[in-house]
Amino acid sequence: MEATATGVRAQAKQAMLEAILTAARRQLAEVGPAALSVRAVARDVGMASSAIYRHVASRDELLTLLITDAYEDLGAAIETAESEAERGDYAGRFRAAALGARCWALAEPHRYALVYGSPVPGYIAPEATIGPATRGTAVFARILVDATAAGTVTHVSRSQIGHAVLVPQVMHEFLPGVSIELAALGVLCWAEIFGLISFELFGHLVGSVADNEAFFDAGVSEMVDRLGFG
């Protein structure tokens, strides 16, 4: 009986936390992360402002929950998109993963801006956000690892990025067996993907690009060629 009661309390606590996050996402879209207010979230869920602090201790903790939640959702979107491509089609997997990132960002612009936009003044993300932040990146890394293991990388464009720039831990944890040239280009392409997304989402392509989707696809195709996927 005690175990059942404990389970019910845990479910109720989780449900309340989900309600708080849902309200916080709405506020994020309305006022932005810098103006996020725990008290306003409490009002939105019909809770006394003093009671909400039993679930989130501060605005910074609420921001951390939102950031972790956004990274996890983005990572899941990239994983789902990439999983639909044939395992041996490394170019297709790369394109699918890139498109998955773009589609999620366009559907969740405020959450994307929270993790890839301007830093929130006074907030320093804790280490707890690192794991979720690498979930999507790990998908792109696995494609490079798998392509290398299969021996299908036909050529790799020369890059000036090398051991002096890449963190050794990145090679060890995410890119085992991958050449430094391919690893360097992989990191560069990962940055380019999110650069293209950010330029589109924040309006920097207006007046320069007529078809954002075609521009993104062309950019990803060039990345695929440079990475040697064919």
XYZ file of C-alpha atoms in Angstrom, residues 2-200:
199
model
C 2.830 2.387 0.896
C 4.563 1.685 -2.428
C 1.303 2.437 -4.277
C 0.896 5.731 -2.427
C 4.488 6.661 -3.215
C 3.873 5.918 -6.888
C 0.734 8.062 -6.946
C 2.592 10.970 -5.317
C 5.417 10.644 -7.836
C 2.953 10.681 -10.733
C 1.201 13.736 -9.318
C 4.510 15.528 -8.889
C 5.526 14.686 -12.456
C 2.170 15.863 -13.785
C 2.547 19.169 -11.960
C 6.080 19.598 -13.302
C 4.776 19.010 -16.835
C 2.081 21.639 -16.266
C 4.723 24.075 -15.039
C 6.896 23.440 -18.105
C 3.917 23.865 -20.434
C 3.109 27.216 -18.833
C 6.770 28.233 -18.930
C 6.971 27.434 -22.656
C 3.974 29.684 -23.276
C 5.608 32.480 -21.318
C 8.853 31.904 -23.176
C 7.043 32.555 -26.455
C 5.288 35.634 -25.084
C 8.030 37.484 -23.171
C 11.316 35.699 -23.932
C 13.717 33.936 -21.553
C 15.131 37.073 -19.916
C 11.666 38.064 -18.637
C 10.658 34.565 -17.554
C 8.909 34.758 -14.177
C 8.331 31.864 -11.796
C 5.479 33.791 -10.173
C 3.778 34.321 -13.544
C 4.097 30.610 -14.284
C 2.545 29.848 -10.897
C -0.438 32.062 -11.726
C -0.792 30.335 -15.087
C -1.104 26.894 -13.495
C -3.366 28.162 -10.702
C -0.803 27.677 -7.955
C 0.215 29.978 -5.124
C 3.569 31.599 -5.839
C 4.973 30.146 -2.634
C 3.879 26.617 -3.572
C 5.616 26.503 -6.951
C 9.011 26.697 -5.283
C 8.471 23.156 -4.027
C 8.830 22.126 -7.693
C 11.330 24.658 -9.050
C 13.644 26.440 -6.659
C 14.348 29.515 -8.793
C 14.067 31.137 -12.199
C 17.464 29.689 -13.106
C 16.297 26.175 -12.274
C 13.222 26.742 -14.431
C 15.434 27.927 -17.287
C 17.597 24.828 -16.867
C 14.515 22.602 -17.102
C 13.365 24.422 -20.243
C 16.804 24.199 -21.842
C 17.160 20.505 -21.028
C 13.647 19.871 -22.333
C 14.390 21.739 -25.594
C 17.651 19.880 -26.190
C 15.985 16.531 -25.539
C 13.140 17.315 -27.941
C 15.526 18.561 -30.620
C 17.703 15.468 -30.197
C 14.671 13.202 -30.430
C 13.533 14.962 -33.625
C 16.965 14.491 -35.206
C 17.059 10.826 -34.140
C 13.605 10.144 -35.548
C 14.343 11.818 -38.876
C 17.693 10.055 -39.259
C 16.249 6.650 -38.344
C 13.961 6.743 -41.382
C 16.906 6.717 -43.820
C 18.566 3.489 -44.968
C 21.414 2.539 -42.623
C 23.905 2.192 -45.470
C 22.934 5.497 -47.076
C 25.220 7.817 -45.125
C 24.479 10.830 -47.317
C 20.752 10.195 -46.858
C 21.139 9.818 -43.109
C 23.089 13.082 -42.902
C 20.503 14.953 -44.971
C 17.642 13.498 -42.925
C 19.285 14.475 -39.633
C 19.931 18.019 -40.868
C 16.351 18.338 -42.100
C 15.065 17.002 -38.779
C 16.936 19.778 -36.957
C 15.556 22.449 -39.298
C 11.966 21.198 -39.089
C 12.051 21.168 -35.297
C 13.507 24.683 -35.174
C 10.838 26.057 -37.508
C 8.119 24.398 -35.417
C 9.636 25.508 -32.079
C 11.308 28.876 -32.809
C 11.227 30.176 -29.236
C 12.676 26.994 -27.787
C 15.335 26.949 -30.506
C 16.199 30.558 -29.677
C 16.531 29.606 -26.017
C 19.331 27.139 -26.736
C 20.911 28.629 -29.884
C 20.081 32.320 -29.540
C 21.475 35.051 -27.316
C 22.539 33.991 -23.794
C 20.152 34.911 -20.992
C 21.748 37.705 -18.919
C 22.913 36.449 -15.537
C 22.224 32.785 -16.290
C 24.981 30.182 -16.483
C 23.918 26.767 -17.738
C 24.944 23.954 -15.355
C 26.674 20.738 -16.372
C 23.301 18.980 -16.301
C 22.541 20.527 -19.708
C 25.628 19.067 -21.416
C 24.265 15.544 -21.913
C 20.967 16.640 -23.465
C 22.832 19.200 -25.606
C 24.920 16.464 -27.235
C 21.997 14.141 -28.018
C 21.412 15.547 -31.500
C 25.108 16.078 -32.196
C 25.741 12.412 -31.418
C 23.507 11.421 -34.342
C 25.747 13.256 -36.816
C 28.828 11.771 -35.149
C 27.461 8.225 -35.491
C 26.995 8.753 -39.218
C 30.688 9.635 -39.583
C 31.712 6.670 -37.422
C 29.513 4.243 -39.382
C 30.648 5.577 -42.767
C 34.285 5.243 -41.720
C 33.774 1.696 -40.433
C 32.054 0.725 -43.684
C 34.881 2.193 -45.757
C 32.497 4.273 -47.847
C 34.126 7.676 -47.367
C 35.575 8.136 -50.857
C 37.364 11.408 -50.254
C 37.588 14.139 -47.662
C 38.191 17.767 -48.526
C 41.269 19.153 -46.841
C 40.607 21.264 -43.772
C 42.759 23.605 -41.739
C 41.009 22.404 -38.586
C 42.952 19.697 -36.826
C 44.313 18.402 -33.553
C 45.227 21.890 -32.392
C 41.556 22.920 -32.495
C 39.419 19.863 -31.762
C 39.095 18.783 -28.144
C 40.618 15.282 -27.738
C 37.606 14.197 -25.683
C 35.365 14.827 -28.700
C 37.419 12.399 -30.785
C 37.468 9.787 -28.035
C 33.792 9.899 -27.032
C 31.987 10.718 -30.258
C 34.268 9.982 -33.197
C 36.330 6.833 -32.479
C 38.115 5.546 -35.567
C 37.328 8.665 -37.600
C 40.239 10.482 -39.244
C 41.074 13.917 -37.943
C 40.276 15.393 -41.374
C 36.772 13.885 -41.441
C 36.184 14.724 -37.779
C 37.187 18.347 -38.338
C 34.886 18.678 -41.322
C 32.091 16.978 -39.397
C 32.292 19.544 -36.601
C 32.452 22.349 -39.175
C 29.377 21.006 -41.008
C 27.494 20.636 -37.721
C 28.165 24.327 -37.036
C 27.113 25.238 -40.581
C 23.792 23.401 -40.240
C 22.835 25.392 -37.185
C 24.224 28.561 -38.728
C 21.890 28.102 -41.704
C 18.968 27.401 -39.389
C 19.710 30.438 -37.224
C 20.090 32.754 -40.227
C 16.718 31.595 -41.519
